[in-house]
Short mmCIF file of C-alpha atoms in Angstrom, two decimals:
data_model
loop_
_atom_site.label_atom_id
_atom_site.label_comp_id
_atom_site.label_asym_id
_atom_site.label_seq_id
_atom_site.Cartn_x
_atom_site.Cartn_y
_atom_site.Cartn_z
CA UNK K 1 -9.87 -10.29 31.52
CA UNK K 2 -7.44 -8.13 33.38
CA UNK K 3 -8.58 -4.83 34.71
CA UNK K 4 -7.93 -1.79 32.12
CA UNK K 5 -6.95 1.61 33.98
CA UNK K 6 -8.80 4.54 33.34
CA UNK K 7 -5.65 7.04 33.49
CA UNK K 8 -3.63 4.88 30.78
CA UNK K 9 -6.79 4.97 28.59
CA UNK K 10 -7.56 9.12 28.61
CA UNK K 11 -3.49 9.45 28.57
CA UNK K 12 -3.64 7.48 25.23
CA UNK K 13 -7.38 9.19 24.01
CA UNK K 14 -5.39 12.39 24.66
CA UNK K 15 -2.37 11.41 21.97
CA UNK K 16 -5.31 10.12 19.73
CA UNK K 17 -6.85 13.12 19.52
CA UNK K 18 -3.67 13.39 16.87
CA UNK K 19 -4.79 10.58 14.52
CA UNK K 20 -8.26 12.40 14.02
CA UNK K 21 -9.15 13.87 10.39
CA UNK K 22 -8.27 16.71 9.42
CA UNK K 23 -5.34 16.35 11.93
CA UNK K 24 -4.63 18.83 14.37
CA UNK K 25 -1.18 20.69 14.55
CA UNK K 26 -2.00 21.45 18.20
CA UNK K 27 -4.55 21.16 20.70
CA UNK K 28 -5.35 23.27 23.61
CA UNK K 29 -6.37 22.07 27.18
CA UNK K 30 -9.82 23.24 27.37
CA UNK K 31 -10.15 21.29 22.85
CA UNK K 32 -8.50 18.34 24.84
CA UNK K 33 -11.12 18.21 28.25
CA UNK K 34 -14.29 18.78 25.28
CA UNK K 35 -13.39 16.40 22.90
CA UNK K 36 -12.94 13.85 25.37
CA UNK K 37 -15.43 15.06 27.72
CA UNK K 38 -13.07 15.43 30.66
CA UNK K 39 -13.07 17.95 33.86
CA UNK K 40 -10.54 20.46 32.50
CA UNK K 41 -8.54 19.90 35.99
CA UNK K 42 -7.91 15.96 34.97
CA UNK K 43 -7.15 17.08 31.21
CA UNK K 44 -4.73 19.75 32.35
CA UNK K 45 -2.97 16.94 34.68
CA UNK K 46 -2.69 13.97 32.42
CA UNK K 47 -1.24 17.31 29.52
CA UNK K 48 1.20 17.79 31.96
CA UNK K 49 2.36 14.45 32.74
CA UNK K 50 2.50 13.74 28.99
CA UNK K 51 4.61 16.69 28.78
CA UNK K 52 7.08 15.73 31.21
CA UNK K 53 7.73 12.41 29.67
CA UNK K 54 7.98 13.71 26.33
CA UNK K 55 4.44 12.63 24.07
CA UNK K 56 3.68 16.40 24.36
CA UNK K 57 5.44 19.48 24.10
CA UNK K 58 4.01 23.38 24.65
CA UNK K 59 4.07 25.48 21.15
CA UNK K 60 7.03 28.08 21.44
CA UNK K 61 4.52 30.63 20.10
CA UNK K 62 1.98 29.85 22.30
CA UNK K 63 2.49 27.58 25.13
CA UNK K 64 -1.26 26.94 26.07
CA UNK K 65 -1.68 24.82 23.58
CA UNK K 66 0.38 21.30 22.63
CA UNK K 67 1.83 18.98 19.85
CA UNK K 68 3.32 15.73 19.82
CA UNK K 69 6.75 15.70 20.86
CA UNK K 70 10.09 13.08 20.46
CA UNK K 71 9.10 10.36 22.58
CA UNK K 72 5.56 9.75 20.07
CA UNK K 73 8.16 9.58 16.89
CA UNK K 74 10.63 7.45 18.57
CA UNK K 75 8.33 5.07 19.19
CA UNK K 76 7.92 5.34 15.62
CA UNK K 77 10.33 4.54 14.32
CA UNK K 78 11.08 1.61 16.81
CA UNK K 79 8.09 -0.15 15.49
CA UNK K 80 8.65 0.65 11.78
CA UNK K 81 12.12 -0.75 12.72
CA UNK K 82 10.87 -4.15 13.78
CA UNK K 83 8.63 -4.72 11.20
CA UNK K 84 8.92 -7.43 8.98
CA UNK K 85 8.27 -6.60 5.02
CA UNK K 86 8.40 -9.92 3.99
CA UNK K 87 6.73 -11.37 6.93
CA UNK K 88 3.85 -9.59 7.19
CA UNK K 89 3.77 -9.86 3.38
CA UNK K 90 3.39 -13.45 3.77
CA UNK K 91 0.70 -13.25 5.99
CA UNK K 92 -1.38 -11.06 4.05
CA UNK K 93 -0.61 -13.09 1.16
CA UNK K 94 -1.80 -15.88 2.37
CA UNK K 95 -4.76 -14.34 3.42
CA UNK K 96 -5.61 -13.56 -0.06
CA UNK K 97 -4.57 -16.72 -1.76
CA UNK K 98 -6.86 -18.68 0.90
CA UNK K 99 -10.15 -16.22 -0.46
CA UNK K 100 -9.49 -16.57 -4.23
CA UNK K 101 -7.08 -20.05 -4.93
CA UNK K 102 -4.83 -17.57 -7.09
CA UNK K 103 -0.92 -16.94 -6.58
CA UNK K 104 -0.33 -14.16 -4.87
CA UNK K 105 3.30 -12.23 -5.06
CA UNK K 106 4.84 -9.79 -3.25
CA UNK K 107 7.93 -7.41 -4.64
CA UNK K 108 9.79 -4.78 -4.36
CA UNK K 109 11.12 -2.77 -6.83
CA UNK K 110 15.20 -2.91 -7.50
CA UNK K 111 16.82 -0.60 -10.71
CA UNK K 112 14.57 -1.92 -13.14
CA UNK K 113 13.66 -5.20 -11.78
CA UNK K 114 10.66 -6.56 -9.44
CA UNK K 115 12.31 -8.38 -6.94
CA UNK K 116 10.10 -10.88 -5.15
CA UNK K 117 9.78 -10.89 -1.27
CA UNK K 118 6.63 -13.07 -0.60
CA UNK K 119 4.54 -15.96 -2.32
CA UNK K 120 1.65 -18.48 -1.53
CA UNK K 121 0.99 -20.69 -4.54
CA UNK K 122 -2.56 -21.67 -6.06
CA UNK K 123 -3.54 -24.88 -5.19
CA UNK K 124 -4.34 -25.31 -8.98
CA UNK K 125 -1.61 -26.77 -11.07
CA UNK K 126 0.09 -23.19 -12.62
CA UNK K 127 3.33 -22.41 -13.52
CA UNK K 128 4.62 -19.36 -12.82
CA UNK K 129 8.50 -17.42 -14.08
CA UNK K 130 8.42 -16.20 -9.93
CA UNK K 131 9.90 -17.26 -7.22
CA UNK K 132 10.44 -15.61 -3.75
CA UNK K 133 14.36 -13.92 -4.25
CA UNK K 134 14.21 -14.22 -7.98
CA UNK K 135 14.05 -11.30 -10.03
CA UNK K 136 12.12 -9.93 -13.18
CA UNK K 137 11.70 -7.13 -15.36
CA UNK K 138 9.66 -5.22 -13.93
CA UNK K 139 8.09 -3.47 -17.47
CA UNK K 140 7.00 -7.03 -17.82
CA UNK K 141 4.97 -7.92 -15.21
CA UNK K 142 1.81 -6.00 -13.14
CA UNK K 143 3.96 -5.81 -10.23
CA UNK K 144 6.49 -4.20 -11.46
CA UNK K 145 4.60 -1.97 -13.47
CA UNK K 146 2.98 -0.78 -10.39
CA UNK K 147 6.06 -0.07 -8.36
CA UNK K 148 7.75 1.93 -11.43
CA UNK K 149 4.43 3.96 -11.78
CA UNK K 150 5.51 5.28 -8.12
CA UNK K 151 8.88 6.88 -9.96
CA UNK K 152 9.08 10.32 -9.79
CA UNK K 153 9.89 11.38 -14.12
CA UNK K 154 13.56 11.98 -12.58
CA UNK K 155 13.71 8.68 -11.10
CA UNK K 156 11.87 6.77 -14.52
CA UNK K 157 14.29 9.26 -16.55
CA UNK K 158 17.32 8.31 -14.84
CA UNK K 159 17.06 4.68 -14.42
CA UNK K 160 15.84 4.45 -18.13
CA UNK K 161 18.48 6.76 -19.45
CA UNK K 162 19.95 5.29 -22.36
CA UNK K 163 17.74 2.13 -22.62
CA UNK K 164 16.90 2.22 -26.30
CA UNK K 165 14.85 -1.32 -26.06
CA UNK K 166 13.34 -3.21 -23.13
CA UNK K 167 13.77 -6.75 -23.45
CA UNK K 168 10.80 -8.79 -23.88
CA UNK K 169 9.74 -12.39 -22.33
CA UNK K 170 7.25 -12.78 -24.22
CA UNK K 171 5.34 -11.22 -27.50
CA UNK K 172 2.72 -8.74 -25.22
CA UNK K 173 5.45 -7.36 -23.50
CA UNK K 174 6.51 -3.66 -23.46
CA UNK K 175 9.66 -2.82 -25.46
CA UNK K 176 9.70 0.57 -25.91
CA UNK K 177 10.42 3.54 -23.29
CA UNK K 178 7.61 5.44 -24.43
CA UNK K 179 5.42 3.00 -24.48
CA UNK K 180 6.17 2.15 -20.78
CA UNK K 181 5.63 5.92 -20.03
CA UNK K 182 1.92 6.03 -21.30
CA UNK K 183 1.28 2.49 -19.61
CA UNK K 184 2.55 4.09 -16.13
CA UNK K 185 0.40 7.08 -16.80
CA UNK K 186 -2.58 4.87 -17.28
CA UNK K 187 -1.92 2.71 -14.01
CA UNK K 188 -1.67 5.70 -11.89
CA UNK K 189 -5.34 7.48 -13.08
CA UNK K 190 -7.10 3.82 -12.15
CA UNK K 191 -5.08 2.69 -9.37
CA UNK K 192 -4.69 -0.86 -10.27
CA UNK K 193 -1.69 -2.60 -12.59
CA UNK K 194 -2.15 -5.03 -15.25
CA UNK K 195 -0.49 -7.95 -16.95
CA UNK K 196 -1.74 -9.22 -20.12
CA UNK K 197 0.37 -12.00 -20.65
CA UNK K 198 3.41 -10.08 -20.75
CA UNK K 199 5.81 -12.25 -18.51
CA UNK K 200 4.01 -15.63 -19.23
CA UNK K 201 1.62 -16.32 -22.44
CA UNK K 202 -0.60 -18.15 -20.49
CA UNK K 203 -1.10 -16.12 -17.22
CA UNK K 204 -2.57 -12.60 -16.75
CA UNK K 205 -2.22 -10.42 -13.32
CA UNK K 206 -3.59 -7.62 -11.44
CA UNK K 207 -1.49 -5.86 -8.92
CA UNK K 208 -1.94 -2.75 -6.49
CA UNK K 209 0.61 -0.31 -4.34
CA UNK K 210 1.77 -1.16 -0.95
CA UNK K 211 2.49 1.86 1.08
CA UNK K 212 4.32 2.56 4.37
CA UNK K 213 3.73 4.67 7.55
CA UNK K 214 4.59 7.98 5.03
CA UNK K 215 2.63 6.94 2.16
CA UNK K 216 5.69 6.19 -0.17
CA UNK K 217 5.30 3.09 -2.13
CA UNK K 218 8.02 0.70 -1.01
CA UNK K 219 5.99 -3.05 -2.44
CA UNK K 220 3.08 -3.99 -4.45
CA UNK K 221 1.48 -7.11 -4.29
CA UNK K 222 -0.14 -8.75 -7.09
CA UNK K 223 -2.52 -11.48 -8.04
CA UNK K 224 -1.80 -13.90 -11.43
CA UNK K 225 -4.33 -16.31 -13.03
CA UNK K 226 -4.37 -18.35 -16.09
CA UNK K 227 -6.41 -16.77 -18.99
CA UNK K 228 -8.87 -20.24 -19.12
CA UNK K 229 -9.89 -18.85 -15.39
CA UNK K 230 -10.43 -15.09 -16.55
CA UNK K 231 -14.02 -13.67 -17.09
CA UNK K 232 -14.82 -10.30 -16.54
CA UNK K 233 -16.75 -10.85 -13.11
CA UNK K 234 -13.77 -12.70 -11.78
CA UNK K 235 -11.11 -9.93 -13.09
CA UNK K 236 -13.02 -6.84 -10.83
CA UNK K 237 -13.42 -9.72 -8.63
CA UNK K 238 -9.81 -10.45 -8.24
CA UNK K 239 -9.02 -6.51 -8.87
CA UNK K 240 -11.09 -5.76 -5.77
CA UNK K 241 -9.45 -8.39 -3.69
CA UNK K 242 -5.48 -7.39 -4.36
CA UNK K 243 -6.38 -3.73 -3.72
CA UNK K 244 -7.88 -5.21 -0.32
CA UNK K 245 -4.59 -7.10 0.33
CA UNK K 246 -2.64 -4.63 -0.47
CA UNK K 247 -4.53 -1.76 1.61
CA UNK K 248 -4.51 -4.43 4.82
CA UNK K 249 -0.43 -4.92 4.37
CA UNK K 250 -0.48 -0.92 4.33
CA UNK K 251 -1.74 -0.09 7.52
CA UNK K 252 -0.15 -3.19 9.14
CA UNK K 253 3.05 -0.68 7.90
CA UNK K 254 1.59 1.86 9.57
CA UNK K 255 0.11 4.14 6.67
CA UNK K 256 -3.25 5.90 7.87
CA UNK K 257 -5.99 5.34 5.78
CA UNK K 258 -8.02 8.64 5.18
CA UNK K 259 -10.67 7.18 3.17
CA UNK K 260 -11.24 4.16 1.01
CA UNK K 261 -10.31 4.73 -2.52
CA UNK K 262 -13.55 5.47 -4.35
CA UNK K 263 -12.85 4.20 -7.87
CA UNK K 264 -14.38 1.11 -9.13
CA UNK K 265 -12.34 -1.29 -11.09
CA UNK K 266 -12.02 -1.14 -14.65
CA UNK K 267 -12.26 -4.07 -16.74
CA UNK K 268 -8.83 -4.16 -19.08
CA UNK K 269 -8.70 -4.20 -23.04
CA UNK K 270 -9.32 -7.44 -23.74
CA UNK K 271 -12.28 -7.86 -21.49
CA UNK K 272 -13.86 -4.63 -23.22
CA UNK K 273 -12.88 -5.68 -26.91
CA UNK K 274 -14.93 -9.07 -25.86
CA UNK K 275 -18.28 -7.29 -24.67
CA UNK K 276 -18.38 -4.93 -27.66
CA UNK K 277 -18.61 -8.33 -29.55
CA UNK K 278 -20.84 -9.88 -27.49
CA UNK K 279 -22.87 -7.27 -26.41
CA UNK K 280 -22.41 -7.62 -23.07
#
């Protein structure tokens, strides 16, 4: 294994100290030399060399102490540049299909319409409306549902502005404005998307939010099963696993987990309506 050098590594500790929560606006040289448990002297050097090529700049207020400068956001945006939506997408997707045997879709929202970037296929015999470049309505399916939950109310408003009925694919799906409104609401307190045969009568999904290196929502991916497969174990089970997916595809986009999201899975409708029966 080739020899790692000490300098590079504290340079690099140094601009870490920026990723650390709650994050720092600045740092001075004596913060820098304790955190990292450097002599102040080596701290103050590998500051200034940072400074001179641009990762660090003095505060105009008060230039004893430092922020990240141009060269750290150019670099940046050079790697946000080069990735790959769809194929890291793919990746992950695979990932996911290979752990549960479900298809697993990835799409982006366009207008009003979930336009699919990524998919691996079950290896059960399934047929599914998708299709990597086709496009859906998205008020029919859980992927799309989850991308329009992350519309401002201007952005729902004005690309639903004069829609007086949604068209349908099949008998579960949404057809109302309203009615889309209070499902959006719903997705965004738990997190998670659903499809209850809304796009197919014989398939059910479960999708969650893809974010990039600013936290917007620019994908979701989504998992879809036949209803003979779904129990209530295997719906949280499935529920836990596209979150996972979806969280992994994040940060390969460069979003910055704070913390893992602390809410459970819910089990949907028709799972509840069946234990109240049941008792279970």
């Amino acid at each position: 294994m080739p020899r790692r050098v000490p300098a590079v590594e504290r340079a690099l500790d140094i601009l870490e100290l920026f990723l650390q929560s709650p994050q720092p606006d600045s740092l001075s040289v004596p913060e820098i030399a304790r955190a990292l448990g450097l002599p102040r002297s080596t701290a103050h050097e590998l500051v200034a060399t940072l400074v001179a090529r641009r990762y660090l700049r003095p505060l105009e207020e008060n230039p004893h102490r430092f922020t990240l400068d141009a060269r750290v956001f150019e670099l940046g945006n050079a790697y946000a540049t080069g990735l790959d939506l769809a194929r890291e997408g793919q990746i992950v997707a695979r990932r996911i299909a290979a752990q549960c045997d479900e298809t697993v879709h990835i799409a982006v929202l366009e207008g009003r319409e979930a336009f699919y970037i990524a998919k691996v296929d079950s290896t059960n015999a399934l047929r599914l409306v998708s299709a990597i470049g086709r496009r859906l309505p998205a008020h029919c399916t859980a992927v799309g549902k989850m991308l329009l939950s992350g519309l401002s109310e201007e952005e729902f408003a004005e690309r639903f502005a004069r829609v007086d009925e949604l068209p349908g694919m099949t008998s579960n799906s949404i057809r109302t404005v309203e009615a889309l409104r209070a499902e959006l609401a719903r997705i965004r307190a738990r997190g998670l998307a659903w499809d209850n045969c809304e796009s197919n009568p014989d398939v059910r999904c479960v999708a969650a939010p893809i974010l990039d290196h600013r936290g917007r929502m620019v994908a979701a991916m989504s998992i879809s099963f036949p209803v003979v497969r779904d129990t209530p174990e295997r719906f949280l089970e499935l529920s836990r696993l596209v979150r996972d997916g979806a969280r992994e595809l994040s940060e390969r986009l460069g979003y910055r987990l704070s913390h893992s999201d602390p809410r459970e899975p819910e089990l949907p409708p028709w799972h509840l309506e069946r234990s109240e029966v049941t008792g279970r």
